Short mmCIF file of C-alpha atoms in Angstrom, two decimals:
data_model
loop_
_atom_site.label_atom_id
_atom_site.label_comp_id
_atom_site.label_asym_id
_atom_site.label_seq_id
_atom_site.Cartn_x
_atom_site.Cartn_y
_atom_site.Cartn_z
CA MET A 16 21.76 165.62 185.39
CA LYS A 17 25.41 166.11 186.32
CA LEU A 18 28.23 164.92 184.09
CA ALA A 19 31.96 165.21 184.85
CA VAL A 20 34.76 165.15 182.28
CA VAL A 21 38.13 164.12 183.69
CA GLY A 22 40.73 165.61 181.38
CA GLY A 23 38.36 168.51 180.76
CA GLY A 24 41.28 170.80 179.92
CA SER A 25 41.95 168.84 176.74
CA THR A 26 41.78 170.72 173.47
CA TYR A 27 39.29 167.98 172.44
CA THR A 28 36.76 169.29 174.96
CA PRO A 29 35.08 172.02 172.84
CA GLU A 30 34.09 169.26 170.39
CA LEU A 31 32.39 167.52 173.29
CA ILE A 32 30.80 170.77 174.50
CA ASP A 33 29.39 171.48 171.06
CA GLY A 34 27.71 168.07 171.06
CA PHE A 35 26.29 168.56 174.53
CA ALA A 36 24.85 171.91 173.44
CA ARG A 37 23.35 170.71 170.14
CA LEU A 38 21.96 167.47 171.56
CA ARG A 39 20.65 168.78 174.86
CA ASP A 40 17.23 167.21 174.28
CA THR A 41 18.91 163.78 174.14
CA LEU A 42 21.17 164.43 177.13
CA PRO A 43 19.71 167.18 179.35
CA ILE A 44 22.76 168.18 181.38
CA THR A 45 22.11 170.65 184.19
CA GLU A 46 25.70 170.71 185.44
CA LEU A 47 28.88 169.93 183.51
CA VAL A 48 32.11 169.75 185.49
CA LEU A 49 35.46 169.91 183.69
CA VAL A 50 38.19 168.38 185.87
CA ASP A 51 41.87 168.85 185.08
CA PRO A 52 45.07 169.48 187.07
CA ALA A 53 46.29 171.98 184.43
CA ALA A 54 44.49 175.01 185.85
CA GLU A 55 45.54 177.53 183.20
CA ARG A 56 44.40 175.58 180.16
CA LEU A 57 41.32 174.39 182.07
CA GLU A 58 40.16 177.98 182.46
CA LEU A 59 40.70 178.65 178.74
CA VAL A 60 38.65 175.60 177.79
CA GLY A 61 36.05 176.29 180.47
CA GLY A 62 35.55 179.87 179.30
CA LEU A 63 34.95 178.72 175.73
CA ALA A 64 32.60 175.99 176.98
CA ARG A 65 30.45 178.57 178.76
CA ARG A 66 30.33 180.77 175.67
CA ILE A 67 29.32 177.81 173.45
CA PHE A 68 26.52 176.90 175.86
CA ALA A 69 25.35 180.52 175.99
CA LYS A 70 25.37 180.96 172.22
CA GLN A 71 23.38 177.78 171.66
CA GLY A 72 20.91 178.56 174.41
CA HIS A 73 21.93 175.77 176.78
CA ASP A 74 21.08 176.74 180.36
CA GLY A 75 23.35 174.14 181.97
CA LYS A 76 26.06 175.30 184.35
CA VAL A 77 29.73 174.72 183.40
CA VAL A 78 32.08 174.31 186.38
CA THR A 79 35.87 173.93 186.28
CA THR A 80 37.96 172.40 189.05
CA SER A 81 41.27 170.71 189.74
CA ASP A 82 39.71 168.85 192.68
CA LEU A 83 38.82 165.41 191.34
CA ASP A 84 36.77 164.30 194.34
CA ALA A 85 34.68 167.46 194.33
CA GLY A 86 34.26 167.33 190.56
CA VAL A 87 32.91 163.79 190.39
CA GLU A 88 30.78 163.92 193.54
CA GLY A 89 27.13 163.41 192.65
CA ALA A 90 27.88 162.89 188.96
CA ASP A 91 25.56 160.59 187.04
CA ALA A 92 28.35 159.78 184.60
CA VAL A 93 32.09 160.44 184.48
CA LEU A 94 33.83 160.63 181.11
CA LEU A 95 37.57 159.90 181.04
CA GLN A 96 39.69 161.54 178.32
CA LEU A 97 43.06 161.98 179.99
CA ARG A 98 46.59 161.67 178.64
CA VAL A 99 49.18 160.77 181.28
CA GLY A 100 52.43 162.52 180.39
CA GLY A 101 50.78 164.80 177.84
CA GLN A 102 51.98 165.28 174.28
CA ALA A 103 55.61 164.95 175.41
CA ALA A 104 55.02 161.32 176.36
CA ARG A 105 53.15 160.74 173.12
CA GLU A 106 56.11 162.15 171.18
CA GLN A 107 58.31 159.52 172.81
CA ASP A 108 55.81 156.71 172.15
CA GLU A 109 55.91 157.58 168.46
CA THR A 110 59.70 157.81 168.12
CA TRP A 111 61.72 155.35 170.22
CA PRO A 112 60.06 152.21 168.77
CA LEU A 113 61.38 153.29 165.36
CA GLU A 114 64.91 152.80 166.70
CA CYS A 115 64.16 149.06 166.73
CA GLY A 116 62.48 149.04 163.33
CA CYS A 117 58.98 148.86 164.80
CA VAL A 118 55.95 151.12 164.35
CA GLY A 119 55.87 154.10 166.67
CA GLN A 120 52.23 154.79 167.49
CA GLU A 121 50.40 155.93 170.60
CA THR A 122 47.80 153.15 170.88
CA THR A 123 49.32 150.04 169.35
CA GLY A 124 52.67 148.28 169.36
CA ALA A 125 55.35 149.30 171.83
CA GLY A 126 54.13 152.89 172.09
CA GLY A 127 50.64 151.67 172.89
CA LEU A 128 52.02 149.45 175.64
CA ALA A 129 53.89 152.40 177.15
CA LYS A 130 50.67 154.41 177.18
CA ALA A 131 48.81 151.54 178.83
CA LEU A 132 51.46 151.20 181.55
CA ARG A 133 51.26 154.93 182.32
CA THR A 134 47.50 155.11 182.11
CA VAL A 135 45.94 152.07 183.78
CA PRO A 136 47.08 152.81 187.36
CA VAL A 137 45.94 156.44 187.08
CA VAL A 138 42.53 155.51 185.66
CA LEU A 139 41.97 152.87 188.33
CA ASP A 140 42.77 155.40 191.04
CA ILE A 141 40.27 157.84 189.53
CA ALA A 142 37.63 155.11 189.26
CA GLU A 143 38.07 154.13 192.91
CA ARG A 144 37.59 157.74 193.94
CA VAL A 145 34.46 157.94 191.80
CA ARG A 146 33.16 154.78 193.45
CA ARG A 147 33.79 156.20 196.93
CA THR A 148 31.97 159.46 196.24
CA ASN A 149 29.25 158.11 193.94
CA PRO A 150 29.10 154.32 193.46
CA ASP A 151 26.15 154.54 191.05
CA ALA A 152 27.97 156.69 188.48
CA TRP A 153 28.74 155.26 185.06
CA ILE A 154 32.30 155.60 183.78
CA ILE A 155 32.66 156.20 180.04
CA ASP A 156 36.23 155.62 178.93
CA PHE A 157 37.57 157.45 175.89
CA THR A 158 41.15 157.21 177.17
CA ASN A 159 43.46 155.15 174.97
CA PRO A 160 44.26 152.34 174.69
CA VAL A 161 40.50 152.00 175.21
CA GLY A 162 40.34 148.19 175.12
CA ILE A 163 43.00 147.67 177.78
CA VAL A 164 41.78 150.53 179.98
CA THR A 165 38.16 149.35 179.79
CA ARG A 166 39.22 145.81 180.66
CA ALA A 167 41.08 147.13 183.70
CA LEU A 168 37.99 149.04 184.83
CA LEU A 169 35.62 146.11 184.35
CA GLN A 170 37.93 143.63 186.08
CA ALA A 171 38.05 145.99 189.06
CA GLY A 172 34.25 145.89 189.24
CA HIS A 173 33.49 149.38 187.95
CA LYS A 174 30.38 150.35 185.97
CA ALA A 175 32.27 151.13 182.79
CA VAL A 176 31.86 151.16 179.02
CA GLY A 177 34.60 152.01 176.53
CA LEU A 178 34.05 154.35 173.60
CA CYS A 179 35.90 155.04 170.35
CA ASN A 180 34.98 157.28 167.42
CA VAL A 181 36.16 154.93 164.63
CA ALA A 182 32.78 153.24 164.14
CA ILE A 183 30.71 156.43 164.20
CA GLY A 184 33.19 157.92 161.72
CA PHE A 185 32.56 155.04 159.31
CA GLN A 186 28.80 155.28 159.89
CA ARG A 187 28.78 158.99 159.02
CA LYS A 188 31.06 158.50 156.01
CA PHE A 189 29.03 155.62 154.58
CA ALA A 190 25.75 157.48 155.15
CA ALA A 191 27.07 160.45 153.18
CA LEU A 192 28.20 158.20 150.32
CA LEU A 193 24.83 156.46 150.25
CA GLY A 194 22.79 159.62 150.61
CA VAL A 195 20.95 158.42 153.72
CA THR A 196 20.79 159.55 157.35
CA PRO A 197 23.37 158.07 159.73
CA SER A 198 20.66 156.42 161.82
CA GLU A 199 19.78 154.25 158.80
CA VAL A 200 23.30 152.76 158.67
CA HIS A 201 24.03 149.70 160.82
CA LEU A 202 27.59 148.38 160.84
CA ASP A 203 28.69 144.78 161.30
CA HIS A 204 31.66 146.07 163.25
CA VAL A 205 33.80 143.31 164.74
CA GLY A 206 37.13 143.04 166.55
CA LEU A 207 39.01 144.90 169.26
CA ASN A 208 39.51 148.60 169.81
CA HIS A 209 41.67 149.91 166.94
CA LEU A 210 41.59 146.44 165.37
CA THR A 211 38.22 146.18 163.63
CA TRP A 212 36.61 145.41 160.31
CA GLU A 213 33.27 146.46 158.81
CA ARG A 214 32.04 143.17 157.36
CA SER A 215 28.67 144.49 156.23
CA VAL A 216 26.86 147.80 156.06
CA ARG A 217 23.12 147.35 156.47
CA LEU A 218 20.33 149.82 155.89
CA GLY A 219 17.65 150.09 158.54
CA GLY A 220 19.09 147.78 161.20
CA PRO A 221 20.86 144.46 161.80
CA GLU A 222 18.59 142.60 159.37
CA GLY A 223 18.58 145.22 156.63
CA GLU A 224 20.05 145.04 153.13
CA ASN A 225 23.84 144.73 153.02
CA VAL A 226 25.08 147.55 150.80
CA LEU A 227 28.80 147.09 151.45
CA PRO A 228 29.41 145.48 148.02
CA ARG A 229 27.80 148.52 146.40
CA LEU A 230 29.89 150.89 148.54
CA LEU A 231 33.10 149.14 147.53
CA ALA A 232 32.13 148.99 143.86
CA GLU A 233 31.06 152.63 143.60
CA HIS A 234 33.32 154.31 146.17
CA GLY A 235 36.18 151.88 146.71
CA ASP A 236 38.86 154.31 145.56
CA ALA A 237 37.77 157.02 147.99
CA ILE A 238 37.49 154.57 150.89
CA ALA A 239 40.91 153.09 150.10
CA ASP A 240 42.46 156.57 149.93
CA ASP A 241 41.06 157.43 153.35
CA LEU A 242 42.52 154.22 154.79
CA ARG A 243 45.79 154.70 152.89
CA LEU A 244 45.54 151.13 151.64
CA PRO A 245 45.58 149.94 148.00
CA ARG A 246 42.14 149.52 146.45
CA PRO A 247 42.89 145.88 145.50
CA VAL A 248 43.32 145.03 149.19
CA LEU A 249 39.74 146.09 149.91
CA ASP A 250 38.46 144.26 146.84
CA ARG A 251 40.19 141.03 147.83
CA LEU A 252 39.06 141.21 151.45
CA GLY A 253 35.53 142.41 150.73
CA VAL A 254 35.51 144.32 154.02
CA VAL A 255 36.55 147.76 155.24
CA PRO A 256 39.31 147.55 157.86
CA SER A 257 39.89 150.26 160.44
CA TYR A 258 42.65 152.65 159.40
CA TYR A 259 44.69 151.21 162.29
CA LEU A 260 44.99 147.96 160.32
CA ARG A 261 47.49 149.72 158.08
CA TYR A 262 50.02 149.34 160.91
CA PHE A 263 49.62 145.57 160.52
CA TYR A 264 48.98 145.21 156.77
CA ALA A 265 51.74 147.63 155.71
CA HIS A 266 54.04 147.65 158.74
CA ASP A 267 57.38 148.10 157.01
CA GLU A 268 56.02 150.75 154.66
CA VAL A 269 54.65 152.70 157.64
CA VAL A 270 57.96 152.45 159.52
CA ARG A 271 59.79 153.91 156.53
CA GLU A 272 57.27 156.75 156.30
CA LEU A 273 57.45 157.56 159.99
CA GLY A 274 61.20 157.81 159.80
CA THR A 275 61.07 160.58 157.21
CA LYS A 276 58.61 163.08 158.68
CA PRO A 277 57.73 164.81 161.97
CA SER A 278 55.73 162.73 164.41
CA ARG A 279 51.98 163.12 164.67
CA ALA A 280 52.58 164.15 168.29
CA ALA A 281 54.67 167.12 167.14
CA GLU A 282 51.93 168.16 164.72
CA VAL A 283 49.27 167.87 167.43
CA ALA A 284 51.37 169.79 169.97
CA ALA A 285 51.70 172.69 167.54
CA MET A 286 47.98 172.53 166.82
CA GLU A 287 47.18 172.54 170.54
CA ARG A 288 49.20 175.69 171.11
CA GLU A 289 47.25 177.43 168.37
CA LEU A 290 43.92 176.11 169.65
CA LEU A 291 44.58 177.25 173.21
CA GLU A 292 45.40 180.73 171.93
CA MET A 293 42.07 180.72 170.07
CA TYR A 294 40.21 179.48 173.16
CA GLY A 295 41.49 182.49 175.08
CA ASP A 296 39.74 184.88 172.70
CA PRO A 297 36.61 186.11 174.54
CA ALA A 298 34.87 186.65 171.19
CA LEU A 299 35.11 182.96 170.24
CA ASP A 300 31.83 181.20 171.01
CA GLU A 301 31.97 178.10 168.80
CA LYS A 302 34.42 175.29 168.18
CA PRO A 303 37.04 176.51 165.67
CA ALA A 304 37.48 174.81 162.30
CA LEU A 305 41.06 173.88 163.24
CA LEU A 306 39.70 171.48 165.85
CA ALA A 307 38.57 169.13 163.06
CA LYS A 308 42.25 168.47 162.29
CA ARG A 309 42.97 167.59 165.92
CA GLY A 310 41.09 164.28 165.64
CA GLY A 311 38.09 162.87 167.45
CA ALA A 312 35.52 163.50 164.72
CA PHE A 313 31.95 162.77 165.88
CA TYR A 314 33.30 161.93 169.33
CA SER A 315 30.73 164.22 170.96
CA GLU A 316 27.79 162.57 169.21
CA ALA A 317 28.96 159.11 170.23
CA ALA A 318 29.48 160.26 173.81
CA VAL A 319 26.04 161.87 174.04
CA ASP A 320 24.39 158.78 172.57
CA LEU A 321 26.14 156.44 174.99
CA ALA A 322 25.59 158.58 178.08
CA ALA A 323 21.92 159.08 177.23
CA SER A 324 21.34 155.34 176.92
CA LEU A 325 23.23 154.48 180.11
CA LEU A 326 21.30 157.11 182.04
CA GLY A 327 17.90 156.01 180.78
CA GLY A 328 17.46 158.62 178.08
CA GLY A 329 16.84 158.50 174.36
CA GLY A 330 20.05 157.07 172.96
CA SER A 331 20.19 154.93 169.83
CA PRO A 332 19.06 151.30 170.24
CA TYR A 333 22.36 149.95 168.91
CA GLN A 334 25.80 151.43 169.53
CA VAL A 335 29.38 150.29 168.94
CA VAL A 336 31.12 150.12 172.32
CA ASN A 337 33.91 148.35 174.16
CA THR A 338 32.66 145.81 176.69
CA TYR A 339 33.16 142.26 177.94
CA ASN A 340 33.10 139.55 175.28
CA ASN A 341 30.96 137.16 177.35
CA GLY A 342 30.86 134.50 174.63
CA THR A 343 30.16 136.87 171.72
CA LEU A 344 33.39 135.79 170.00
CA PRO A 345 33.72 132.14 171.08
CA PHE A 346 37.45 132.00 170.34
CA LEU A 347 38.18 134.66 173.01
CA PRO A 348 37.93 134.52 176.81
CA ASP A 349 34.71 135.88 178.30
CA ASP A 350 36.63 138.64 180.09
CA ALA A 351 38.30 139.91 176.93
CA VAL A 352 37.04 143.35 175.92
CA ILE A 353 35.79 143.55 172.36
CA GLU A 354 34.51 146.42 170.23
CA THR A 355 31.15 145.55 168.76
CA GLN A 356 27.54 146.52 168.21
CA ALA A 357 25.60 146.29 171.46
CA VAL A 358 22.25 147.09 172.99
CA VAL A 359 22.95 149.82 175.55
CA GLY A 360 20.71 150.76 178.45
CA ALA A 361 20.70 151.41 182.18
CA HIS A 362 22.01 147.85 182.65
CA GLY A 363 25.11 148.58 180.56
CA ALA A 364 26.07 147.11 177.19
CA THR A 365 24.98 143.71 175.85
CA PRO A 366 26.72 142.70 172.60
CA LEU A 367 24.55 141.64 169.69
CA PRO A 368 25.17 138.15 168.28
CA VAL A 369 28.06 138.09 165.82
CA ALA A 370 28.34 135.84 162.76
CA PRO A 371 31.39 133.54 162.75
CA VAL A 372 34.61 135.45 162.17
CA ASP A 373 36.87 134.44 159.29
CA PRO A 374 40.20 132.96 160.45
CA LEU A 375 41.99 135.78 158.62
CA TYR A 376 40.60 138.20 161.21
CA ALA A 377 40.03 135.86 164.15
CA GLY A 378 43.71 134.90 164.26
CA LEU A 379 44.88 138.49 164.55
CA VAL A 380 42.15 139.33 167.08
CA ALA A 381 43.14 136.35 169.25
CA ASN A 382 46.82 137.32 169.03
CA VAL A 383 46.22 140.92 170.06
CA THR A 384 43.82 139.83 172.81
CA ALA A 385 46.61 137.70 174.30
CA TYR A 386 48.93 140.70 174.13
CA GLU A 387 46.31 142.89 175.84
CA GLU A 388 45.99 140.39 178.68
CA LEU A 389 49.76 140.46 179.19
CA ALA A 390 49.83 144.26 178.84
CA LEU A 391 47.22 144.64 181.56
CA GLU A 392 49.18 142.29 183.81
CA ALA A 393 52.27 144.44 183.27
CA ALA A 394 50.31 147.63 183.96
CA LEU A 395 48.86 146.24 187.20
CA ARG A 396 51.89 144.43 188.58
CA GLY A 397 54.90 146.00 186.85
CA GLY A 398 58.23 144.31 186.22
CA ARG A 399 60.61 144.16 183.31
CA ASP A 400 59.79 140.54 182.50
CA ARG A 401 56.08 141.30 182.20
CA VAL A 402 56.80 144.20 179.85
CA PHE A 403 59.08 141.97 177.77
CA LYS A 404 56.47 139.21 177.51
CA ALA A 405 53.76 141.63 176.44
CA LEU A 406 56.01 143.03 173.71
CA LEU A 407 57.07 139.58 172.56
CA ALA A 408 53.39 138.61 172.24
CA HIS A 409 52.50 141.65 170.14
CA PRO A 410 52.30 140.83 166.40
CA LEU A 411 54.01 144.15 165.56
CA VAL A 412 57.06 143.09 167.60
CA GLY A 413 57.23 139.30 167.92
CA GLN A 414 61.03 138.79 167.96
CA TYR A 415 62.95 138.47 171.21
CA ALA A 416 65.72 140.86 170.15
CA TYR A 417 63.17 143.55 169.27
CA ALA A 418 61.20 142.90 172.46
CA ASN A 419 64.35 143.13 174.56
CA GLY A 420 65.50 146.41 173.03
CA LEU A 421 62.03 147.90 173.19
CA THR A 422 61.67 146.93 176.85
CA ASP A 423 64.83 148.85 177.74
CA ARG A 424 63.69 151.89 175.80
CA LEU A 425 60.16 151.82 177.19
CA ILE A 426 61.42 151.78 180.77
CA ALA A 427 64.02 154.46 180.13
CA HIS A 428 61.49 156.84 178.56
CA ASN A 429 58.73 156.24 181.12
CA ARG A 430 60.65 155.98 184.36
CA GLU A 431 58.90 158.91 186.00
CA HIS A 432 55.46 157.36 185.34
CA LEU A 433 56.18 153.78 186.46
CA ALA A 434 56.07 153.38 190.23
CA TRP A 435 57.75 149.96 190.10
CA VAL A 436 60.88 151.14 188.27
#
């Protein structure tokens, strides 16, 4: 089995490699190709990847290349984890929206739109090249904003599924609190990428006992602290929102915080420099502890599970993925991309039935879905007016003066990445 990782020079990659090595019985990779245009960092990451495989007794071959076409040729699956513009672009996404009093964040709001505009054309070009060299390959998208990027891929007719680590993070956390194995925990996970709620936590499968009330009663303080939301909010809602909901539920508070400390991008950039120095140490043959602070917890396990199921292996029967709505949430268009529990196999992902969604959540989901449709239109066709309309539709912007000012800033900071400017 051959698997290619586009963006293989990312400092995330050793997390992925560790999962591939530990879970080789689930996903028996014979050749792993790391593809990245940044040759120097690619060799650092590739060297560590080979040492991790060797230490854990994995006999698969690790190849590094900057040649995309050669890297993806013959691949059974291609995993996308790229960042167009690197951490420098992320730094901008997290700062210039604050000038208009709006959240600066890399996947939602104005910063998220900027990332989508930079990313969608690049991802679609990669996907077309994958299709030319190997039309049967699955594309697994971990590139943010996952919902918009996955929708772009599916609308272009690619065999694609989107992946995020939020759900598996909750699954692992709840399993630890309950003292059970993660495979026993089934989430009623509903919404869009980075806009989801856990409405129930069931033991043993979709029909199992709902233990969410017990989790909130016994561990509500710890869960609330992790989400950085007040405990009474969780008690009143009776659900566990994704930590990204804080940008919506406490927008002004977050804006004030962001204006008083270094950006997350600056923290990550410093961490990446330290990680790359570690990766260059020929004695290092495991993922360093510092990587846990970089983000992407349990990403490798989710990726292995999804790839194994898509390629006919032994993945979990139910997985949280990003895929077409197709009537699952009746208040959304069929071609909206939702994040939900699905049955995954060689056919792709089929969402499980979802109980009716409370208007409190459905309204926000419908609003952000409309924004995502406009964002994708702007990413595909360009134009200042399309950018403005997408921003105006976003619930974290919503006022024409803000949308106008943010449009000017977005274009100014992303000029080199927008072919239509």
